[in-house]
Short mmCIF file of C-alpha atoms in Angstrom, two decimals:
data_model
loop_
_atom_site.label_atom_id
_atom_site.label_comp_id
_atom_site.label_asym_id
_atom_site.label_seq_id
_atom_site.Cartn_x
_atom_site.Cartn_y
_atom_site.Cartn_z
CA MET A 136 5.27 5.43 -4.12
CA ILE A 137 7.04 2.11 -4.28
CA ASP A 138 5.87 -1.15 -3.89
CA ARG A 139 8.53 -2.27 -1.23
CA ARG A 140 7.61 -5.98 -1.39
CA ARG A 141 9.29 -6.05 -4.59
CA MET A 142 11.87 -3.55 -4.20
CA LEU A 143 12.81 -3.72 -0.38
CA GLY A 144 15.72 -1.47 0.52
CA GLY A 145 17.10 0.10 -2.51
CA ALA A 146 17.99 -3.55 -4.33
CA LEU A 147 18.52 -2.13 -7.35
CA ALA A 148 21.30 -0.61 -5.77
CA LEU A 149 22.52 -3.04 -3.79
CA GLY A 150 21.97 -6.60 -5.18
CA GLY A 151 18.24 -7.80 -5.27
CA ALA A 152 17.37 -10.29 -2.93
CA ALA A 153 20.66 -10.98 -1.62
CA LEU A 154 20.56 -7.37 0.37
CA LEU A 155 17.96 -9.30 2.31
CA PRO A 156 20.19 -10.92 5.16
CA MET A 157 22.45 -8.22 4.59
CA ARG A 158 19.56 -5.67 5.93
CA ALA A 159 18.55 -8.21 8.42
CA ALA A 160 21.95 -8.79 10.08
CA LEU A 161 22.66 -5.18 9.95
CA ALA A 162 19.40 -4.00 11.63
CA ALA A 163 20.02 -6.49 14.63
CA GLU A 164 23.12 -4.90 15.79
CA ILE A 165 21.53 -1.69 15.91
CA ASP A 166 20.83 0.25 19.02
CA THR A 167 17.06 1.43 19.38
CA SER A 168 17.09 1.34 23.10
CA ASP A 169 16.39 5.33 22.60
CA LEU A 170 12.94 4.18 21.05
CA SER A 171 9.92 2.74 22.61
CA SER A 172 6.81 1.29 21.18
CA MET A 173 4.14 3.84 19.84
CA THR A 174 0.81 0.49 19.60
CA GLY A 175 -0.07 1.00 23.21
CA ASN A 176 -3.28 2.23 22.20
CA VAL A 177 -3.89 0.60 18.86
CA ARG A 178 -6.98 -1.35 18.55
CA PRO A 179 -8.06 -4.30 15.94
CA ILE A 180 -10.90 -4.48 13.87
CA SER A 181 -13.72 -5.41 16.00
CA ALA A 182 -16.28 -8.53 15.14
CA ASP A 183 -18.59 -5.92 14.62
CA GLU A 184 -17.03 -3.90 11.90
CA ARG A 185 -16.25 -7.29 9.84
CA ALA A 186 -19.84 -8.22 10.13
CA ARG A 187 -20.90 -4.72 8.81
CA ARG A 188 -18.29 -5.23 6.22
CA ILE A 189 -20.30 -8.52 5.22
CA GLU A 190 -23.71 -6.82 5.44
CA ARG A 191 -22.35 -4.04 2.53
CA ALA A 192 -20.67 -6.65 0.48
CA GLN A 193 -23.76 -8.36 0.49
CA LYS A 194 -26.11 -5.16 -0.35
CA LEU A 195 -23.78 -4.32 -3.17
CA MET A 196 -23.87 -7.76 -4.22
CA ARG A 197 -27.78 -7.85 -4.07
CA ALA A 198 -27.60 -3.97 -6.10
CA ASN A 199 -25.34 -5.25 -8.94
CA GLY A 200 -26.95 -8.52 -9.79
CA ILE A 201 -23.86 -10.72 -8.33
CA SER A 202 -25.14 -14.27 -6.52
CA ALA A 203 -21.78 -14.72 -4.67
CA LEU A 204 -17.81 -13.32 -4.17
CA LEU A 205 -14.56 -15.70 -4.89
CA VAL A 206 -12.20 -14.56 -3.11
CA GLU A 207 -8.31 -16.03 -2.70
CA PRO A 208 -5.89 -15.68 0.19
CA GLY A 209 -4.44 -11.67 0.35
CA SER A 210 -5.83 -8.55 1.42
CA SER A 211 -9.33 -8.84 0.11
CA MET A 212 -9.28 -12.19 2.40
CA ILE A 213 -8.01 -10.37 5.23
CA TYR A 214 -10.97 -7.71 4.53
CA PHE A 215 -13.75 -9.75 4.77
CA THR A 216 -13.10 -12.88 6.69
CA GLY A 217 -9.79 -12.19 8.94
CA VAL A 218 -7.52 -15.19 7.05
CA GLU A 219 -4.17 -14.72 7.11
CA TRP A 220 -2.84 -16.90 4.42
CA ARG A 221 -0.48 -17.53 1.71
CA ARG A 222 -1.62 -18.67 -1.86
CA SER A 223 0.06 -21.72 -3.32
CA GLU A 224 -0.71 -24.71 -5.95
CA ARG A 225 -3.35 -26.23 -3.27
CA LEU A 226 -6.29 -23.76 -3.77
CA THR A 227 -7.90 -22.08 -0.27
CA ALA A 228 -10.41 -19.36 -1.04
CA ALA A 229 -13.74 -17.59 0.71
CA VAL A 230 -17.24 -17.80 -1.00
CA ILE A 231 -18.97 -14.38 0.27
CA PRO A 232 -23.08 -15.25 -0.90
CA ALA A 233 -25.12 -12.40 -1.29
CA LYS A 234 -27.59 -13.82 1.29
CA GLY A 235 -26.62 -16.44 4.36
CA GLU A 236 -22.80 -17.40 5.63
CA ALA A 237 -19.56 -17.28 4.05
CA VAL A 238 -17.63 -20.39 3.35
CA ILE A 239 -13.82 -21.22 3.39
CA ILE A 240 -12.83 -23.70 1.16
CA THR A 241 -9.21 -25.41 2.27
CA PRO A 242 -7.18 -28.92 2.26
CA PHE A 243 -8.10 -30.63 5.14
CA PHE A 244 -4.72 -30.80 6.73
CA GLU A 245 -4.50 -26.52 6.60
CA ALA A 246 -8.19 -26.23 8.40
CA PRO A 247 -6.73 -25.98 11.81
CA SER A 248 -4.38 -23.32 10.68
CA ILE A 249 -7.22 -21.41 8.92
CA LYS A 250 -9.63 -21.36 11.81
CA GLU A 251 -6.83 -19.43 13.69
CA THR A 252 -7.27 -16.31 12.02
CA LEU A 253 -10.87 -16.87 10.71
CA ALA A 254 -12.84 -13.72 12.34
CA ILE A 255 -16.32 -14.14 11.23
CA PRO A 256 -18.93 -16.78 11.45
CA ALA A 257 -17.91 -18.95 8.39
CA GLU A 258 -18.63 -22.84 7.65
CA VAL A 259 -15.17 -24.17 6.63
CA ARG A 260 -15.34 -26.69 3.72
CA VAL A 261 -12.08 -29.07 3.16
CA TRP A 262 -10.94 -31.07 0.18
CA GLN A 263 -8.64 -34.14 0.11
CA GLU A 264 -5.59 -34.14 -1.78
CA ASP A 265 -7.00 -36.55 -4.23
CA GLU A 266 -10.46 -34.22 -4.62
CA SER A 267 -10.82 -31.22 -6.42
CA PRO A 268 -11.08 -28.02 -4.56
CA ILE A 269 -13.33 -26.53 -7.52
CA ALA A 270 -15.97 -29.17 -7.19
CA VAL A 271 -15.87 -27.59 -3.27
CA VAL A 272 -16.33 -24.20 -4.36
CA ALA A 273 -19.18 -25.07 -6.85
CA GLY A 274 -20.96 -27.48 -4.07
CA ALA A 275 -20.69 -24.31 -1.39
CA LEU A 276 -22.22 -22.35 -4.16
CA ARG A 277 -24.90 -24.56 -4.86
CA ASP A 278 -25.95 -24.99 -1.55
CA ARG A 279 -25.85 -21.01 -0.55
CA GLY A 280 -28.48 -20.75 -3.28
CA ALA A 281 -25.82 -18.79 -5.98
CA ALA A 282 -25.01 -21.24 -8.64
CA THR A 283 -26.85 -19.15 -10.82
CA GLY A 284 -26.54 -15.64 -12.22
CA ASN A 285 -23.02 -14.12 -12.00
CA ILE A 286 -20.30 -14.89 -9.48
CA GLY A 287 -17.78 -11.86 -8.87
CA ILE A 288 -14.40 -12.95 -8.89
CA GLU A 289 -11.91 -10.77 -6.83
CA GLU A 290 -9.90 -9.42 -9.40
CA THR A 291 -6.41 -11.22 -8.22
CA VAL A 292 -7.84 -14.59 -8.61
CA ARG A 293 -5.85 -17.02 -10.33
CA PHE A 294 -6.97 -18.40 -13.86
CA PHE A 295 -7.12 -21.80 -12.82
CA ALA A 296 -9.70 -20.89 -10.45
CA SER A 297 -12.03 -18.98 -12.41
CA ASP A 298 -11.72 -20.79 -15.29
CA GLY A 299 -12.06 -24.24 -13.38
CA LEU A 300 -15.54 -23.16 -11.78
CA ALA A 301 -16.80 -21.60 -15.16
CA HIS A 302 -16.22 -25.14 -16.81
CA LEU A 303 -18.01 -26.96 -13.45
CA LEU A 304 -20.55 -24.43 -13.52
CA PRO A 305 -21.48 -23.28 -17.36
CA GLN A 306 -24.66 -21.55 -16.08
CA VAL A 307 -23.16 -19.01 -14.40
CA LYS A 308 -21.25 -16.35 -15.72
CA MET A 309 -18.07 -14.75 -14.43
CA VAL A 310 -18.01 -11.03 -13.78
CA SER A 311 -15.55 -8.76 -12.12
CA ALA A 312 -15.92 -8.19 -8.40
CA ASN A 313 -14.65 -4.67 -8.34
CA PRO A 314 -18.11 -3.06 -7.88
CA VAL A 315 -18.33 -4.98 -4.53
CA VAL A 316 -14.75 -5.31 -3.36
CA ARG A 317 -14.18 -1.81 -4.46
CA GLY A 318 -16.83 -0.69 -3.20
CA CYS A 319 -16.44 -1.55 0.63
CA ARG A 320 -12.21 -1.37 0.34
CA MET A 321 -11.85 2.30 -0.98
CA ILE A 322 -13.89 3.96 1.91
CA LYS A 323 -12.27 3.28 4.88
CA THR A 324 -13.90 3.46 8.63
CA PRO A 325 -12.50 5.38 11.35
CA ALA A 326 -11.14 2.02 12.63
CA GLU A 327 -9.01 1.57 9.80
CA ILE A 328 -8.35 5.17 9.60
CA ALA A 329 -6.95 4.87 13.35
CA LEU A 330 -4.63 2.09 11.92
CA MET A 331 -3.23 3.92 9.26
CA GLN A 332 -2.45 6.85 11.96
CA THR A 333 -0.65 4.56 13.84
CA ALA A 334 1.54 3.35 11.05
CA ASN A 335 2.46 6.56 9.46
CA ASP A 336 3.39 7.84 12.67
CA ILE A 337 5.38 4.93 13.53
CA THR A 338 7.36 5.38 9.71
CA LEU A 339 7.73 9.32 10.29
CA ALA A 340 9.55 8.39 13.25
CA ALA A 341 11.84 5.35 12.01
CA ILE A 342 12.73 8.25 9.44
CA LYS A 343 13.55 10.96 11.52
CA TRP A 344 15.45 8.50 14.02
CA THR A 345 17.15 7.33 10.43
CA TRP A 346 18.10 11.14 9.38
CA GLN A 347 19.43 11.56 12.76
CA HIS A 348 21.99 9.05 13.15
CA THR A 349 23.31 9.06 9.32
CA ARG A 350 26.80 9.77 8.65
CA ASP A 351 28.95 10.35 5.80
CA GLY A 352 29.92 7.19 3.83
CA MET A 353 27.23 5.06 4.75
CA ALA A 354 25.52 2.81 2.34
CA PRO A 355 21.77 2.55 1.21
CA ALA A 356 21.72 -1.04 2.89
CA GLU A 357 22.62 0.78 6.48
CA LEU A 358 20.58 3.04 6.22
CA SER A 359 17.33 0.70 5.28
CA ALA A 360 18.44 -1.79 8.15
CA MET A 361 18.25 1.74 10.61
CA ILE A 362 14.67 2.30 9.55
CA ASP A 363 13.86 -1.26 9.64
CA ALA A 364 14.88 -2.05 13.31
CA ALA A 365 13.40 1.63 14.31
CA THR A 366 10.18 0.85 12.85
CA GLN A 367 10.05 -2.93 14.78
CA LYS A 368 11.37 -0.88 17.66
CA LEU A 369 8.41 1.74 17.45
CA GLY A 370 5.66 -1.30 17.12
CA GLY A 371 5.49 -1.77 13.08
CA LYS A 372 6.27 -4.48 10.71
CA SER A 373 8.37 -3.05 8.11
CA ASP A 374 7.78 -2.71 4.64
CA GLY A 375 11.41 -2.15 4.19
CA ALA A 376 12.82 1.30 2.81
CA LEU A 377 13.88 2.35 -0.44
CA VAL A 378 17.13 4.38 -0.08
CA LEU A 379 18.68 6.61 -2.95
CA LEU A 380 21.74 8.73 -2.75
CA GLY A 381 23.21 11.31 -5.33
CA GLU A 382 22.69 10.45 -9.00
CA SER A 383 20.64 7.76 -8.30
CA ALA A 384 17.51 9.94 -6.38
CA ALA A 385 16.70 11.19 -10.43
CA TYR A 386 14.95 7.32 -11.15
CA PRO A 387 12.14 6.44 -8.93
CA HIS A 388 13.09 2.86 -7.98
CA GLY A 389 17.01 3.15 -7.90
CA SER A 390 19.76 2.78 -9.92
CA HIS A 391 22.41 0.12 -10.27
CA LYS A 392 25.40 2.68 -9.44
CA PRO A 393 27.23 2.38 -6.36
CA GLN A 394 26.25 5.02 -3.71
CA ARG A 395 27.24 6.66 -0.48
CA VAL A 396 26.22 9.74 1.84
CA ARG A 397 28.02 12.48 0.88
CA ASP A 398 27.97 15.91 1.98
CA GLY A 399 25.69 18.07 -0.28
CA GLN A 400 23.86 15.33 -2.21
CA VAL A 401 20.30 14.07 -1.96
CA ILE A 402 19.27 11.24 0.38
CA LEU A 403 15.67 10.11 -0.70
CA ILE A 404 14.12 7.82 1.85
CA ASP A 405 10.79 6.00 0.94
CA SER A 406 9.92 3.73 3.03
CA GLY A 407 6.37 2.28 5.06
CA CYS A 408 5.05 -0.39 7.76
CA THR A 409 2.04 -1.92 8.81
CA VAL A 410 0.40 -1.71 11.84
CA GLN A 411 -2.95 -4.49 11.96
CA GLY A 412 -2.17 -5.22 8.26
CA TYR A 413 -2.85 -0.93 7.90
CA SER A 414 0.09 0.48 5.50
CA SER A 415 1.95 3.68 5.79
CA ASP A 416 3.94 5.12 2.66
CA ILE A 417 6.09 8.27 3.97
CA SER A 418 9.16 9.90 1.48
CA ARG A 419 11.61 12.26 2.34
CA THR A 420 14.18 13.94 0.71
CA TRP A 421 17.41 16.25 2.26
CA VAL A 422 20.73 17.30 1.55
CA PRO A 423 23.66 16.49 4.66
CA GLY A 424 25.41 19.49 4.82
CA LYS A 425 24.53 22.84 2.50
CA ALA A 426 22.00 21.91 -0.46
CA PRO A 427 22.73 23.16 -3.28
CA ASP A 428 20.51 25.81 -5.00
CA GLU A 429 19.13 23.97 -7.84
CA VAL A 430 17.82 21.40 -5.27
CA ARG A 431 16.53 23.66 -2.86
CA ARG A 432 14.56 25.47 -5.97
CA VAL A 433 13.34 21.64 -6.80
CA PHE A 434 12.71 21.15 -3.34
CA ASP A 435 10.53 24.02 -3.05
CA THR A 436 8.53 23.37 -6.38
CA VAL A 437 7.72 19.42 -5.01
CA ALA A 438 6.56 20.76 -1.41
CA ALA A 439 4.55 23.83 -3.21
CA GLY A 440 3.11 20.39 -5.46
CA GLN A 441 2.17 18.42 -2.25
CA GLN A 442 0.32 21.40 -0.86
CA LEU A 443 -1.80 21.71 -4.26
CA VAL A 444 -3.07 18.14 -4.29
CA MET A 445 -4.83 19.18 -0.46
CA LYS A 446 -5.90 22.61 -2.24
CA THR A 447 -7.26 20.81 -5.18
CA ALA A 448 -9.26 17.48 -3.56
CA LYS A 449 -12.77 17.66 -2.45
CA VAL A 450 -15.37 15.10 -2.07
CA GLY A 451 -16.80 14.67 -6.02
CA VAL A 452 -13.53 16.07 -7.84
CA PRO A 453 -12.35 13.00 -10.53
CA ALA A 454 -9.26 11.71 -8.65
CA GLY A 455 -7.35 12.27 -12.33
CA HIS A 456 -7.88 16.11 -11.75
CA ILE A 457 -5.61 16.05 -9.21
CA ASP A 458 -2.72 14.51 -11.34
CA ASP A 459 -3.75 17.03 -13.71
CA VAL A 460 -3.52 20.14 -11.78
CA VAL A 461 0.24 19.08 -9.88
CA ARG A 462 1.36 18.37 -13.56
CA GLY A 463 -0.08 21.84 -14.90
CA PHE A 464 1.75 23.69 -12.15
CA TYR A 465 5.19 22.03 -12.82
CA THR A 466 4.84 22.42 -16.78
CA SER A 467 4.60 26.21 -15.57
CA LYS A 468 7.53 25.80 -13.85
CA GLY A 469 9.80 24.51 -16.62
CA PHE A 470 9.27 20.61 -16.18
CA GLY A 471 7.65 18.01 -18.33
CA PRO A 472 5.54 18.55 -20.32
CA GLY A 473 3.12 15.58 -18.99
CA TYR A 474 4.95 12.54 -18.24
CA LYS A 475 8.35 14.00 -20.02
CA LEU A 476 11.85 14.48 -17.75
CA PRO A 477 13.32 16.47 -16.24
CA GLY A 478 9.60 16.70 -14.53
CA MET A 479 7.28 14.16 -12.74
CA SER A 480 7.46 10.48 -14.21
CA HIS A 481 5.02 8.74 -12.43
CA ARG A 482 1.50 9.55 -10.73
CA THR A 483 0.81 12.01 -8.13
CA GLY A 484 -0.51 9.41 -5.78
CA HIS A 485 -2.45 6.27 -5.33
CA GLY A 486 -4.92 4.41 -3.19
CA ILE A 487 -3.32 3.27 0.18
CA GLY A 488 -5.17 0.96 2.87
CA LEU A 489 -4.40 -2.86 3.58
CA ASP A 490 -2.12 -2.97 0.44
CA GLY A 491 0.12 -0.37 0.17
CA HIS A 492 -0.94 0.37 -3.35
CA GLU A 493 -4.84 -0.16 -3.81
CA PRO A 494 -7.33 1.48 -6.02
CA VAL A 495 -8.06 4.28 -7.32
CA ASN A 496 -5.11 5.96 -8.63
CA LEU A 497 -3.98 9.69 -8.93
CA VAL A 498 -3.40 9.85 -12.18
CA HIS A 499 -4.13 11.76 -15.74
CA GLY A 500 -7.93 9.85 -16.97
CA GLU A 501 -8.72 8.42 -14.08
CA MET A 502 -12.57 9.62 -13.36
CA MET A 503 -13.40 7.98 -10.43
CA PRO A 504 -15.39 10.86 -8.26
CA LEU A 505 -13.62 11.14 -4.75
CA ALA A 506 -15.69 10.38 -1.43
CA ALA A 507 -15.09 11.04 1.97
CA GLY A 508 -13.22 8.10 3.54
CA MET A 509 -11.34 7.43 0.78
CA CYS A 510 -7.32 7.22 1.43
CA PHE A 511 -4.47 8.66 -1.10
CA SER A 512 -0.96 9.00 -0.88
CA ASP A 513 0.30 12.33 -2.01
CA GLU A 514 4.06 12.45 -3.63
CA PRO A 515 4.39 15.04 -6.55
CA GLY A 516 8.11 13.89 -7.48
CA LEU A 517 10.61 15.59 -9.82
CA TYR A 518 13.43 14.01 -11.30
CA LEU A 519 16.59 15.26 -13.29
CA PRO A 520 17.92 12.52 -14.91
CA GLY A 521 21.80 12.70 -14.27
CA LYS A 522 21.77 15.21 -11.53
CA PHE A 523 19.47 14.22 -8.96
CA GLY A 524 15.61 13.59 -8.03
CA VAL A 525 13.01 15.09 -4.97
CA ARG A 526 10.30 13.10 -3.49
CA LEU A 527 8.35 14.22 -0.73
CA GLU A 528 5.27 11.99 0.26
CA ASP A 529 2.52 12.03 2.89
CA CYS A 530 -0.67 10.02 2.79
CA TRP A 531 -3.79 11.94 3.69
CA HIS A 532 -7.72 10.61 4.35
CA LEU A 533 -10.49 12.75 2.34
CA THR A 534 -13.47 13.83 4.74
CA ASP A 535 -16.52 15.84 3.77
CA ALA A 536 -14.89 19.08 4.83
CA GLY A 537 -11.68 18.00 3.29
CA PRO A 538 -8.35 16.08 2.97
CA VAL A 539 -6.78 15.53 6.15
CA PHE A 540 -2.86 14.65 6.23
CA PHE A 541 -1.90 11.84 8.38
CA THR A 542 1.44 13.36 8.67
CA THR A 543 2.28 16.63 8.37
CA PRO A 544 5.00 17.50 4.97
CA PRO A 545 8.44 19.59 5.48
CA THR A 546 8.54 22.78 3.68
CA ASP A 547 11.52 23.54 3.24
CA ILE A 548 14.70 21.29 3.27
CA ASP A 549 16.36 22.41 5.81
CA HIS A 550 14.05 20.98 7.91
CA PRO A 551 12.79 17.82 6.74
CA PHE A 552 10.77 17.04 9.55
CA GLY A 553 9.36 20.20 10.68
#
């Protein structure tokens, strides 16, 4: 559920960014000698698949009256070009025309580094420190015959880039690139699903290993560091883990109150990793010792809600309908209604892929019809302020025959890993 890049390791509970070096130090001391890598059979995205992505994007551009796409560094640039780069005040961007070869625009001194991860045939055009990168973008569009009509702006492109281009090319209309970018990225291929499968397998194994090594009195930072260490040894790149203990679990993104593992109190862990850039997202809730009856009842309700997602998800069903069905079930059990507490105060799930959170969401009002190849989290939690919360989360992908879990969810609180 969480955006772990913003809320690493239960940062609300233990001091935000100050937690990161503590967690790293703890992870370095953890003995993971009983674990081994699970990535031996991983296959990166092939050159042929990247070529098909460009072909599909160009087909969608032509169908939607878009002359070219403008993309900045991030997951969409990785998806289309392979270029792994960071954003700064110095613009690096990709121009993907509806016809012809892509162009990468970058500072002169960055070009050698950019070429290291460039994975498609593309021209690299550079700009010097005393030149305008936007002018170089405009020149690339002119040379590709795309300086007319509509330019698709990827939804995370910064304003200075699109606004600067609009001033240089007043004859061009800046439009959303969502019909193209989402039209490509939301439908995962077998190669993408295979990478997500490995990422999910690693995350589940790391949480299970941590469960086996959890001891009374541990703090969230210790548990988070254990997951980091296990994930790394298993071959994944950890996104960090949100660790919520006791009453803190009643608040989906944590609490400032001190927390320690205690018998009879809830432990909620929400974690993920990436493999070749592709994400996992898994939550598990358990209780050391004997689970109180109220916690057990809530756990059973959440587990039933999670299965209800899978019974409802079918090709063509609006994404928001899944949220409505689960929320209606919770209301029948005395929670809610709607987003009210005690109940479920967040959406039932989100898209996932190269980003941990991607379009489209399983949330009330979302009318996007589900299609084969889409991937989502399934995480209908329940939260009782002042008491505890329960969240179970597993990811799934949709096939023509129905949804398929990447990982097997638990059926009872005494066996959180089956």
